[in-house]
Amino acid sequence: MPSSDTHSETSAAKGVGLTDLIRGVVKMAPHAPGMIKHAPGLIHRPPHAKRTIGSIFQKHAAAHPDRPFIRFEGRSLTYGEVNRRVNRYAAVLADKGVGTGDTVAILSKNNPTDLMVVLATVKLGAVAGMLNYNQRDKVLSHSVSLLDATVLVHDPDCAEAFESIPSDALPPHVFDFAAFDEASAGRSEDNPAVTATLPASTKAFYIFTSGTTGMPKASVMSHNRWFANLSGIGGLAVRLRHSDTMYVPLPLYHNNALSVSLGSVLAAGACIAIGRSFSASKFWDDVILNRATSFCYIGELCRYLLAQPEKPTDRQHAVKVIIGNGMRPEIWDEFAERFGIERIVEFYGASELNLAFVNAFSVKRTAGFCPLPYKIVEYDEHGDPKRDGDGRLTEVGKGGTGLLIAEISERVPLDGYTDAEATEKKVIRDAFKSGDAYFNSGDLVRDQGWAHIAFVDRLGDTFRWKGENVATTEVEGALDSYAAIAQSVVYGVDVEKTDGKPGMAAVKLREGSDLEPQKLADHLYGHLPAYAVPLFIRVVDDFEQTSTFKNRKVELRDEGYSDTGDDPVYVLAGRDRGYVDFYEDYPADVTNAKAPKG
């Protein structure tokens, strides 16, 4: 079994004991009535039940129309106001032929209109296709084609991305925000009749995730699975009150924002404060402006906040509980102490995964607990589950590190991707007995005991950086389209005290060509999302072209940026400076959010 990354031995070493759980139960006591209300939703969610995101939202709007629901840049919209506008939007979509099972593509940065178009879509039983506004050209066109949408609604702030979509790839009906608002004027403000008839099994969202194919895949989020977030994460772990406000600085095309955060808000009838974008220097100012008592995070966000100089706003906010994934164990206590956070609700999940872990018991340095069936199994040097002589998988023992797989059953169904073939590739059949089925998470985790895990690393041909899964083949495609590069190999590398792995590329130049580092950076920024642009470029003379080429990739990854012999290594300074020669302090600059810039 391959060794885990360098920080995993310390990051996941602590086990979870009975004393930890008892302390957690004591902390839960004041929230017991709400938790009891939500507990059944985690255990039993019949797919035929007439319960959807739209129905629970409009019930809150009917019961508490004057309660704030959306806050943006300090200004509030009530449940009643939002519901009326959402219903007008739904009328426009219905007029353009959107009905149950149809798709509305949404290309937007964070703002209230984005969320209201989502709610209008799901009220009709249609699917909100959440496009990633960082994508461009062929990648974005591929994503749009997967959706096969009836309508596309786009934010004017996403003009560069929208204009990169070929006109023949667009749906029949396209609106920018202004045109959509204009079309909704005077429309009915009544709840769509269809909302009350929709079963929980109805599809709600398509969330894009990178896969080993190099092109994004659209994972399916049904209303029923979304309610697992509302009940299990929101109701049992986050435990907001209706007077709370959750600040969401993460993009709404992420499940962290759209499912976990929105689910936590609607579990309590609370308020969601939408951050336009994340800014480490202005984060606490925006939290205070929006009167937030909670926020969602990814690990990088927390590290960037800690890297900021200390200032009074560190403690002048009202935040007591945060929810997210990727909080590094070594900064857990420091973050909580500096910013006065009482509870860190770390969770583990994925857009396509049929279960999630959540730190409901408020144990430190854990990705949490899951009551649903899963296994942690041994894996081979390629990251695939390892089968024994009888063709079966082997579980690791308590405290061991292995590949997380989730059982697929009628009780815990798999929504998967829009592409059935892509879904089947992630399913492990006959794992422990004939006829069983498990979903391969592609992630290494450590068994901490008492159904708790700690995240260790991501396997396969993707690596995680800036809260995004980066497909190596997508980055290799961008590098190989650069005139001076004959071939490239991309992998994630460890940088101490960072969350995830930044990208590194080994490249072979064409004969007689120069790399031209600034030109290369401009090319990559033009073809990839910023988070996918490699931080390290290593120029090699040649690659081993053998049947064990995958192992050569492992060797390159193990050599990283510090064991490269005489090979030149360049590092990404940022958009303006491009790539520069490697310097000794660069990894520390990455750790401290000083590089890359822009």
Coordinates of C-alpha atoms in Angstrom, one line a residue:
M1 CA 0.0 0.0 0.0
P2 CA 1.4 3.4 -0.9
S3 CA 2.3 5.8 1.9
S4 CA 0.0 8.7 2.5
D5 CA 1.1 12.3 2.1
T6 CA 3.5 13.9 4.5
H7 CA 1.1 15.6 6.8
S8 CA -1.4 12.7 7.1
E9 CA 0.4 10.9 9.9
T10 CA -0.2 13.8 12.3
S11 CA -3.3 15.2 10.7
A12 CA -5.3 12.1 11.2
A13 CA -3.6 10.5 14.1
K14 CA -6.0 11.3 16.9
G15 CA -8.7 8.7 17.5
V16 CA -12.2 9.4 18.7
G17 CA -13.2 8.0 22.1
L18 CA -16.4 7.6 24.1
T19 CA -15.4 10.6 26.3
D20 CA -15.4 12.8 23.1
L21 CA -18.9 11.7 22.2
I22 CA -20.2 12.3 25.8
R23 CA -18.8 15.9 25.7
G24 CA -20.5 16.3 22.3
V25 CA -23.8 15.1 23.7
V26 CA -23.6 17.7 26.5
K27 CA -23.1 20.5 23.9
M28 CA -26.1 19.2 22.0
A29 CA -28.4 19.4 24.9
P30 CA -29.7 23.0 24.4
H31 CA -30.5 22.1 20.7
A32 CA -32.3 18.8 21.5
P33 CA -35.8 19.9 20.4
G34 CA -34.6 20.9 16.9
M35 CA -32.4 17.9 16.6
I36 CA -35.3 15.5 17.5
K37 CA -37.4 17.3 14.8
H38 CA -34.7 16.6 12.1
A39 CA -33.5 13.2 13.2
P40 CA -36.2 11.2 11.2
G41 CA -35.1 13.0 8.0
L42 CA -31.7 11.5 8.2
I43 CA -32.9 7.9 8.9
H44 CA -36.0 7.8 6.6
R45 CA -36.5 9.9 3.5
P46 CA -39.1 8.2 1.3
P47 CA -38.4 9.2 -2.4
H48 CA -42.2 9.5 -3.1
A49 CA -42.8 12.0 -0.3
K50 CA -44.1 15.3 -1.6
R51 CA -41.2 17.2 0.0
T52 CA -38.8 19.4 -2.0
I53 CA -36.6 22.5 -1.7
G54 CA -39.3 24.7 -3.2
S55 CA -42.0 23.4 -0.9
I56 CA -40.0 23.9 2.3
F57 CA -38.9 27.4 1.2
Q58 CA -42.5 28.5 0.4
K59 CA -43.7 27.1 3.7
H60 CA -41.3 29.4 5.5
A61 CA -42.4 32.3 3.4
A62 CA -46.0 31.6 4.2
A63 CA -45.4 31.3 8.0
H64 CA -42.8 34.1 8.4
P65 CA -43.0 36.4 5.3
D66 CA -41.3 39.3 7.1
R67 CA -38.3 37.3 8.3
P68 CA -35.0 38.1 6.5
F69 CA -34.0 35.3 4.0
I70 CA -31.3 36.8 1.8
R71 CA -28.8 39.4 2.9
F72 CA -26.3 40.9 0.4
E73 CA -23.8 43.7 1.0
G74 CA -25.8 44.6 4.1
R75 CA -29.2 44.8 2.4
S76 CA -32.0 42.3 3.3
L77 CA -34.8 40.6 1.4
T78 CA -37.5 38.9 3.3
Y79 CA -38.9 35.4 2.8
G80 CA -42.0 36.9 1.4
E81 CA -40.3 39.3 -1.0
V82 CA -38.0 36.5 -2.3
N83 CA -40.9 34.1 -2.7
R84 CA -42.9 36.6 -4.8
R85 CA -40.0 37.3 -7.1
V86 CA -39.1 33.6 -7.4
N87 CA -42.7 32.9 -8.4
R88 CA -42.5 35.6 -11.1
Y89 CA -39.2 34.0 -12.3
A90 CA -40.8 30.6 -12.4
A91 CA -43.7 32.0 -14.6
V92 CA -41.1 33.2 -17.1
L93 CA -39.4 29.8 -17.2
A94 CA -42.7 28.0 -17.5
D95 CA -43.6 30.3 -20.4
K96 CA -40.4 29.2 -22.2
G97 CA -41.3 25.6 -21.9
V98 CA -39.5 24.7 -18.7
G99 CA -41.3 21.9 -16.8
T100 CA -40.5 18.8 -14.7
G101 CA -37.2 17.2 -15.7
D102 CA -36.1 20.1 -17.9
T103 CA -32.9 22.0 -17.2
V104 CA -32.2 25.6 -16.7
A105 CA -28.5 26.5 -17.1
I106 CA -27.3 29.2 -14.7
L107 CA -24.0 31.1 -15.2
S108 CA -23.6 33.5 -12.4
K109 CA -21.3 34.9 -9.7
N110 CA -22.7 35.1 -6.2
N111 CA -25.6 37.4 -5.8
P112 CA -29.3 37.2 -4.8
T113 CA -30.6 36.8 -8.4
D114 CA -28.5 33.7 -8.8
L115 CA -30.1 32.0 -5.8
M116 CA -33.6 33.2 -6.8
V117 CA -33.3 31.7 -10.3
V118 CA -32.2 28.4 -8.7
L119 CA -35.3 28.4 -6.5
A120 CA -37.6 29.3 -9.4
T121 CA -36.2 26.4 -11.3
V122 CA -36.6 23.8 -8.6
K123 CA -40.1 25.0 -7.8
L124 CA -41.1 23.8 -11.3
G125 CA -39.5 20.4 -10.9
A126 CA -36.7 21.4 -13.3
V127 CA -33.0 21.0 -12.7
A128 CA -30.7 23.9 -12.0
G129 CA -27.5 23.4 -14.0
M130 CA -24.9 25.2 -12.0
L131 CA -22.2 26.3 -14.5
N132 CA -18.7 27.1 -13.2
Y133 CA -17.9 30.7 -14.2
N134 CA -14.2 30.0 -14.1
Q135 CA -14.5 27.7 -17.1
R136 CA -13.9 28.9 -20.7
D137 CA -14.1 27.9 -24.3
K138 CA -14.2 24.1 -25.0
V139 CA -14.5 23.2 -21.3
L140 CA -17.5 25.5 -20.7
S141 CA -19.1 24.5 -24.0
H142 CA -18.7 20.8 -22.9
S143 CA -20.5 21.6 -19.7
V144 CA -23.3 23.5 -21.4
S145 CA -23.8 20.6 -23.9
L146 CA -24.1 18.1 -21.0
L147 CA -27.0 20.1 -19.5
D148 CA -29.1 20.1 -22.7
A149 CA -30.9 23.1 -21.2
T150 CA -34.1 24.7 -22.3
V151 CA -33.1 28.1 -20.9
L152 CA -29.8 29.7 -19.9
V153 CA -29.7 32.7 -17.5
H154 CA -26.4 34.5 -17.2
D155 CA -25.0 37.2 -15.0
P156 CA -23.4 40.2 -16.8
D157 CA -20.4 39.9 -14.5
C158 CA -19.7 36.6 -16.3
A159 CA -19.5 38.2 -19.7
E160 CA -16.1 36.8 -20.5
A161 CA -17.2 33.2 -19.8
F162 CA -20.5 33.6 -21.6
E163 CA -19.0 35.1 -24.7
S164 CA -16.6 32.1 -24.9
I165 CA -19.6 29.7 -25.5
P166 CA -20.2 29.2 -29.3
S167 CA -23.7 30.4 -30.3
D168 CA -24.6 26.9 -31.6
A169 CA -24.0 25.5 -28.2
L170 CA -26.5 27.8 -26.4
P171 CA -30.0 26.7 -25.4
P172 CA -33.1 27.9 -27.3
H173 CA -33.8 30.7 -24.8
V174 CA -31.0 32.9 -23.3
F175 CA -31.5 35.8 -20.8
D176 CA -29.1 38.0 -19.0
F177 CA -30.3 39.2 -15.6
A178 CA -31.8 42.5 -16.9
A179 CA -33.8 40.8 -19.6
F180 CA -35.0 38.1 -17.1
D181 CA -36.1 40.7 -14.6
E182 CA -37.9 42.6 -17.4
A183 CA -39.6 39.5 -18.6
S184 CA -40.8 38.7 -15.1
A185 CA -42.5 42.1 -14.5
G186 CA -46.2 41.7 -14.0
R187 CA -46.1 37.9 -13.8
S188 CA -48.1 35.9 -11.3
E189 CA -46.7 35.9 -7.8
D190 CA -48.6 32.8 -6.8
N191 CA -46.7 29.6 -5.9
P192 CA -46.6 27.3 -9.0
A193 CA -49.2 24.5 -8.6
V194 CA -46.7 21.9 -9.6
T195 CA -44.5 22.4 -6.5
A196 CA -46.9 20.7 -4.1
T197 CA -47.0 17.6 -6.4
L198 CA -43.3 16.9 -6.8
P199 CA -41.8 13.8 -5.2
A200 CA -38.5 14.0 -3.3
S201 CA -36.9 11.8 -5.9
T202 CA -37.1 14.7 -8.4
K203 CA -33.7 16.0 -9.6
A204 CA -32.8 19.4 -8.2
F205 CA -29.2 20.4 -9.3
Y206 CA -26.5 19.4 -11.7
I207 CA -23.2 20.2 -9.9
F208 CA -20.0 20.0 -12.0
T209 CA -17.1 18.0 -10.8
S210 CA -13.7 17.3 -12.4
G211 CA -13.0 13.7 -13.2
T212 CA -10.2 11.6 -14.6
T213 CA -11.5 12.1 -18.1
G214 CA -10.2 15.6 -18.1
M215 CA -13.6 17.2 -18.8
P216 CA -16.1 18.1 -16.1
K217 CA -18.9 15.7 -15.3
A218 CA -22.3 16.8 -14.0
S219 CA -23.2 15.1 -10.8
V220 CA -26.9 14.8 -9.9
M221 CA -28.3 16.2 -6.6
S222 CA -31.9 15.1 -6.0
H223 CA -34.2 16.9 -3.6
N224 CA -34.2 13.8 -1.5
R225 CA -30.4 13.8 -1.1
W226 CA -30.4 17.5 -0.6
F227 CA -32.7 16.9 2.4
A228 CA -30.0 14.7 3.9
N229 CA -27.9 17.9 4.1
L230 CA -30.8 19.8 5.6
S231 CA -31.5 17.1 8.3
G232 CA -28.1 15.5 8.9
I233 CA -25.8 18.5 8.5
G234 CA -28.1 21.4 9.1
G235 CA -30.5 20.1 11.7
L236 CA -28.3 17.7 13.6
A237 CA -24.8 19.3 13.4
V238 CA -24.9 23.1 12.5
R239 CA -28.1 23.7 14.5
L240 CA -28.9 27.3 13.5
R241 CA -31.8 29.2 15.1
H242 CA -34.2 31.2 13.0
S243 CA -32.6 34.4 14.2
D244 CA -29.2 33.3 12.8
T245 CA -27.5 34.4 9.6
M246 CA -25.1 32.1 7.7
Y247 CA -22.5 34.0 5.5
V248 CA -21.6 32.2 2.3
P249 CA -18.5 33.4 0.6
L250 CA -18.1 30.2 -1.6
P251 CA -19.6 30.1 -5.1
L252 CA -23.2 28.9 -5.3
Y253 CA -22.2 26.4 -8.0
H254 CA -20.6 24.4 -5.2
N255 CA -22.5 21.9 -3.1
N256 CA -20.8 23.4 0.0
A257 CA -22.8 26.6 -0.6
L258 CA -26.0 25.4 -2.4
S259 CA -26.7 22.2 -0.5
V260 CA -24.8 22.3 2.8
S261 CA -25.2 26.0 3.6
L262 CA -28.7 26.6 2.1
G263 CA -29.8 23.3 3.7
S264 CA -28.6 24.6 7.1
V265 CA -30.4 27.9 6.6
L266 CA -33.7 26.3 5.5
A267 CA -33.6 23.7 8.3
A268 CA -34.1 26.6 10.7
G269 CA -35.9 29.2 8.6
A270 CA -32.8 31.4 9.1
C271 CA -31.1 34.0 6.8
I272 CA -28.4 33.4 4.1
A273 CA -25.9 36.2 3.6
I274 CA -24.3 35.9 0.2
G275 CA -20.8 37.1 -0.2
R276 CA -20.0 38.4 -3.7
S277 CA -16.6 36.8 -3.6
F278 CA -14.0 35.8 -1.0
S279 CA -11.5 38.5 0.1
A280 CA -9.2 37.6 3.0
S281 CA -8.6 41.2 3.9
K282 CA -12.3 42.2 3.9
F283 CA -13.8 39.0 5.1
W284 CA -14.6 40.0 8.6
D285 CA -15.8 43.4 7.5
D286 CA -18.4 41.7 5.2
V287 CA -19.3 39.2 8.0
I288 CA -20.0 42.2 10.4
L289 CA -21.9 44.2 7.7
N290 CA -24.2 41.2 7.1
R291 CA -24.7 40.5 10.8
A292 CA -23.6 36.9 10.3
T293 CA -23.5 34.4 13.2
S294 CA -22.1 31.6 11.1
F295 CA -20.3 31.0 7.9
C296 CA -19.2 28.2 5.5
Y297 CA -15.6 27.5 4.6
I298 CA -13.1 25.4 2.8
G299 CA -9.7 24.8 4.3
E300 CA -7.9 27.3 2.1
L301 CA -10.2 30.1 3.2
C302 CA -9.3 29.5 6.9
R303 CA -5.6 29.4 6.1
Y304 CA -5.8 32.7 4.3
L305 CA -7.7 34.3 7.2
L306 CA -5.0 33.2 9.6
A307 CA -2.3 34.6 7.3
Q308 CA -3.8 38.1 7.6
P309 CA -2.4 40.5 10.2
E310 CA -4.3 40.5 13.4
K311 CA -6.8 43.3 13.7
P312 CA -9.8 44.2 15.9
T313 CA -12.4 42.8 13.6
D314 CA -11.0 39.3 14.3
R315 CA -13.2 39.3 17.4
Q316 CA -15.8 42.1 16.7
H317 CA -18.1 39.7 14.9
A318 CA -20.9 37.5 16.1
V319 CA -19.9 34.2 14.5
K320 CA -20.0 31.2 16.9
V321 CA -20.3 28.2 14.5
I322 CA -18.8 27.5 11.1
I323 CA -19.4 24.6 8.7
G324 CA -17.1 23.3 6.0
N325 CA -14.5 20.9 4.9
G326 CA -10.7 20.9 4.7
M327 CA -9.8 22.5 8.1
R328 CA -6.3 21.3 8.7
P329 CA -5.9 19.7 12.1
E330 CA -2.8 21.7 12.9
I331 CA -4.6 25.1 12.6
W332 CA -7.9 23.9 14.2
D333 CA -7.2 25.2 17.7
E334 CA -5.4 28.4 16.5
F335 CA -8.3 29.3 14.2
A336 CA -10.9 28.8 16.9
E337 CA -9.0 30.7 19.5
R338 CA -8.0 33.7 17.4
F339 CA -11.5 34.3 15.9
G340 CA -13.6 33.2 18.9
I341 CA -15.3 30.2 17.2
E342 CA -17.2 28.0 19.6
R343 CA -18.0 25.1 17.2
I344 CA -16.2 23.9 14.0
V345 CA -18.6 21.6 12.1
E346 CA -16.2 19.9 9.7
F347 CA -17.8 17.6 7.2
Y348 CA -16.7 15.3 4.4
G349 CA -18.6 14.6 1.3
A350 CA -18.6 15.0 -2.5
S351 CA -21.1 16.1 -5.1
E352 CA -21.5 12.6 -6.5
L353 CA -21.1 10.6 -3.2
N354 CA -24.2 9.1 -1.6
L355 CA -23.2 9.8 2.0
A356 CA -21.5 12.4 4.1
F357 CA -19.7 12.6 7.4
V358 CA -20.3 15.5 9.7
N359 CA -18.8 16.6 13.0
A360 CA -22.1 16.5 14.9
F361 CA -20.4 15.7 18.3
S362 CA -18.1 18.8 18.1
V363 CA -14.9 16.6 18.3
K364 CA -11.7 18.4 17.4
R365 CA -9.8 17.5 14.3
T366 CA -12.2 15.1 12.6
A367 CA -14.2 15.1 9.5
G368 CA -17.0 13.6 11.5
F369 CA -19.5 10.8 11.9
C370 CA -21.7 8.9 9.5
P371 CA -24.5 6.5 10.4
L372 CA -24.8 5.1 6.8
P373 CA -22.9 2.0 5.6
Y374 CA -19.4 2.5 4.3
K375 CA -16.0 0.7 4.3
I376 CA -12.4 1.8 4.4
V377 CA -10.4 -0.7 2.3
E378 CA -6.8 -1.4 1.2
Y379 CA -5.8 0.0 -2.2
D380 CA -3.0 -0.6 -4.7
E381 CA -0.2 1.5 -6.1
H382 CA -2.6 3.0 -8.7
G383 CA -5.2 4.0 -6.1
D384 CA -7.6 1.2 -7.0
P385 CA -9.2 -1.0 -4.4
K386 CA -7.0 -4.1 -3.9
R387 CA -8.7 -7.5 -4.3
D388 CA -7.4 -10.6 -2.5
G389 CA -7.0 -14.1 -3.9
D390 CA -10.8 -14.6 -3.8
G391 CA -11.4 -11.4 -5.6
R392 CA -12.8 -9.6 -2.5
L393 CA -11.8 -6.3 -0.9
T394 CA -10.1 -6.1 2.5
E395 CA -11.0 -3.6 5.2
V396 CA -8.3 -1.7 7.1
G397 CA -8.3 -1.9 10.9
K398 CA -9.1 0.9 13.3
G399 CA -6.6 3.7 13.0
G400 CA -5.7 2.5 9.5
T401 CA -5.7 4.5 6.3
G402 CA -7.5 3.3 3.2
L403 CA -9.8 4.0 0.4
L404 CA -13.3 5.1 1.4
I405 CA -16.2 3.3 -0.4
A406 CA -19.9 3.8 0.2
E407 CA -22.5 1.1 0.0
I408 CA -25.2 1.5 -2.6
S409 CA -28.6 0.2 -1.7
E410 CA -32.3 1.0 -1.8
R411 CA -31.9 2.8 1.5
V412 CA -28.8 4.8 0.2
P413 CA -29.3 5.1 -3.5
L414 CA -26.7 6.7 -5.8
D415 CA -27.7 9.7 -7.9
G416 CA -24.4 9.6 -9.8
Y417 CA -23.6 11.7 -12.8
T418 CA -25.7 12.6 -15.9
D419 CA -23.4 10.2 -17.8
A420 CA -24.4 6.6 -16.8
E421 CA -21.1 5.2 -18.2
A422 CA -19.1 7.6 -16.0
T423 CA -21.2 6.6 -13.0
E424 CA -20.6 2.9 -13.6
K425 CA -16.8 3.4 -13.7
K426 CA -17.0 4.6 -10.1
V427 CA -19.1 1.6 -8.9
I428 CA -17.3 -1.4 -7.3
R429 CA -19.3 -4.6 -7.7
D430 CA -18.9 -7.9 -5.8
A431 CA -16.7 -6.1 -3.3
F432 CA -17.3 -8.3 -0.2
K433 CA -20.0 -10.7 -1.5
S434 CA -21.6 -11.5 -4.8
G435 CA -24.1 -8.8 -5.9
D436 CA -23.1 -6.0 -3.5
A437 CA -22.2 -2.6 -4.9
Y438 CA -20.1 0.3 -3.5
F439 CA -19.3 3.8 -4.8
N440 CA -15.5 4.6 -5.0
S441 CA -14.9 8.0 -3.4
G442 CA -11.4 8.2 -4.7
D443 CA -10.3 9.5 -1.3
L444 CA -8.0 8.2 1.3
V445 CA -9.3 8.5 4.9
R446 CA -8.3 7.3 8.3
D447 CA -10.6 5.3 10.6
Q448 CA -10.7 7.2 13.9
G449 CA -13.2 4.9 15.6
W450 CA -16.9 5.4 16.5
A451 CA -17.8 5.8 12.9
H452 CA -15.6 8.9 12.6
I453 CA -13.0 9.5 9.9
A454 CA -10.2 12.0 9.1
F455 CA -9.5 13.0 5.4
V456 CA -6.0 12.1 4.3
D457 CA -5.6 12.6 0.5
R458 CA -7.2 12.3 -2.9
L459 CA -6.3 9.5 -5.2
G460 CA -6.5 9.1 -8.9
D461 CA -5.8 11.5 -11.7
T462 CA -7.3 14.5 -9.9
F463 CA -5.9 16.6 -7.1
R464 CA -7.6 19.2 -4.9
W465 CA -6.5 22.8 -4.8
K466 CA -8.4 26.0 -3.7
G467 CA -11.4 23.8 -2.8
E468 CA -11.6 22.5 -6.4
N469 CA -10.9 19.1 -7.9
V470 CA -8.4 19.6 -10.7
A471 CA -8.2 17.0 -13.5
T472 CA -4.6 16.5 -14.6
T473 CA -5.7 15.6 -18.1
E474 CA -7.4 19.0 -18.5
V475 CA -4.3 20.8 -17.4
E476 CA -2.1 18.6 -19.7
G477 CA -4.4 19.5 -22.6
A478 CA -3.8 23.2 -22.0
L479 CA -0.1 22.7 -21.7
D480 CA 0.2 20.5 -24.8
S481 CA -1.7 23.2 -26.8
Y482 CA 1.2 25.6 -26.1
A483 CA 3.4 25.7 -29.2
A484 CA 6.8 25.2 -27.3
I485 CA 5.6 22.1 -25.4
A486 CA 5.8 18.7 -27.0
Q487 CA 4.4 16.7 -24.0
S488 CA 3.5 17.3 -20.4
V489 CA 2.7 15.3 -17.2
V490 CA 0.7 17.0 -14.4
Y491 CA 0.4 16.0 -10.8
G492 CA -0.3 17.5 -7.4
V493 CA 2.5 18.1 -5.0
D494 CA 2.8 18.7 -1.3
V495 CA 3.5 22.2 0.1
E496 CA 3.8 22.2 3.9
K497 CA 0.8 23.6 5.8
T498 CA -1.5 24.0 2.7
D499 CA -4.9 22.5 2.1
G500 CA -4.9 20.2 -0.9
K501 CA -2.1 20.1 -3.4
P502 CA -1.0 22.7 -5.9
G503 CA -0.3 21.6 -9.4
M504 CA 3.1 20.8 -10.9
A505 CA 3.9 20.0 -14.5
A506 CA 6.9 18.3 -16.0
V507 CA 7.2 19.4 -19.6
K508 CA 9.3 18.4 -22.6
L509 CA 10.0 21.2 -25.0
R510 CA 9.9 20.9 -28.8
E511 CA 13.3 20.8 -30.4
G512 CA 14.6 24.4 -30.9
S513 CA 11.8 25.9 -28.7
D514 CA 12.2 28.1 -25.7
L515 CA 9.7 28.0 -22.8
E516 CA 9.1 31.8 -22.6
P517 CA 7.7 31.7 -19.0
Q518 CA 5.5 34.8 -19.2
K519 CA 4.0 33.8 -22.5
L520 CA 3.3 30.3 -21.0
A521 CA 1.5 31.8 -18.0
D522 CA -0.6 34.0 -20.2
H523 CA -1.5 31.0 -22.3
L524 CA -2.5 28.9 -19.2
Y525 CA -4.5 31.7 -17.6
G526 CA -6.4 32.0 -20.9
H527 CA -7.2 28.3 -21.1
L528 CA -7.7 27.2 -17.4
P529 CA -9.4 28.4 -14.3
A530 CA -6.9 30.2 -12.1
Y531 CA -6.9 27.4 -9.5
A532 CA -5.9 24.9 -12.2
V533 CA -2.8 26.8 -13.4
P534 CA 0.2 24.8 -12.2
L535 CA 2.4 26.6 -9.6
F536 CA 5.5 24.6 -10.6
I537 CA 6.9 23.9 -14.0
R538 CA 9.8 21.4 -14.4
V539 CA 11.5 21.2 -17.8
V540 CA 12.7 17.6 -18.5
D541 CA 14.7 16.1 -21.4
D542 CA 12.4 13.2 -22.0
F543 CA 9.7 10.9 -20.5
E544 CA 9.8 7.2 -20.1
Q545 CA 7.4 5.9 -22.7
T546 CA 6.7 2.4 -21.2
S547 CA 3.7 0.4 -20.0
T548 CA 4.6 1.7 -16.6
F549 CA 4.2 5.4 -17.6
K550 CA 1.8 5.8 -14.7
N551 CA 4.5 4.8 -12.3
R552 CA 6.8 7.4 -13.8
K553 CA 4.1 9.9 -12.9
V554 CA 4.2 8.7 -9.3
E555 CA 8.0 9.1 -9.4
L556 CA 7.7 12.7 -10.6
R557 CA 5.2 13.5 -7.9
D558 CA 7.5 12.0 -5.3
E559 CA 10.4 14.1 -6.5
G560 CA 8.2 17.2 -6.4
Y561 CA 9.9 20.5 -6.8
S562 CA 12.9 19.8 -4.4
D563 CA 14.5 16.7 -6.0
T564 CA 14.7 17.7 -9.6
G565 CA 18.4 17.3 -10.3
D566 CA 19.6 19.6 -13.0
D567 CA 16.1 20.2 -14.5
P568 CA 15.1 23.9 -14.5
V569 CA 12.1 24.6 -12.3
Y570 CA 9.8 27.7 -12.7
V571 CA 7.2 28.9 -10.2
L572 CA 4.1 30.9 -10.7
A573 CA 4.4 34.5 -9.4
G574 CA 1.0 35.5 -10.7
R575 CA -0.9 36.9 -13.7
D576 CA 1.3 39.9 -14.1
R577 CA 4.8 38.4 -13.5
G578 CA 4.0 34.9 -14.9
Y579 CA 6.5 32.2 -14.2
V580 CA 9.9 33.0 -12.6
D581 CA 12.9 30.9 -11.6
F582 CA 12.3 28.8 -8.5
Y583 CA 13.5 30.4 -5.3
E584 CA 13.9 28.9 -1.9
D585 CA 11.2 30.8 -0.1
Y586 CA 8.5 30.2 -2.8
P587 CA 6.8 27.3 -0.9
A588 CA 6.6 29.4 2.2
D589 CA 5.1 32.3 0.1
V590 CA 2.4 29.9 -1.1
T591 CA 1.7 28.8 2.5
N592 CA 1.4 32.4 3.6
A593 CA -0.8 33.4 0.6
K594 CA 1.9 35.7 -0.7
A595 CA 2.1 33.8 -4.0
P596 CA 0.8 33.5 -6.6
K597 CA -0.7 37.0 -6.9
G598 CA -3.7 37.8 -9.1

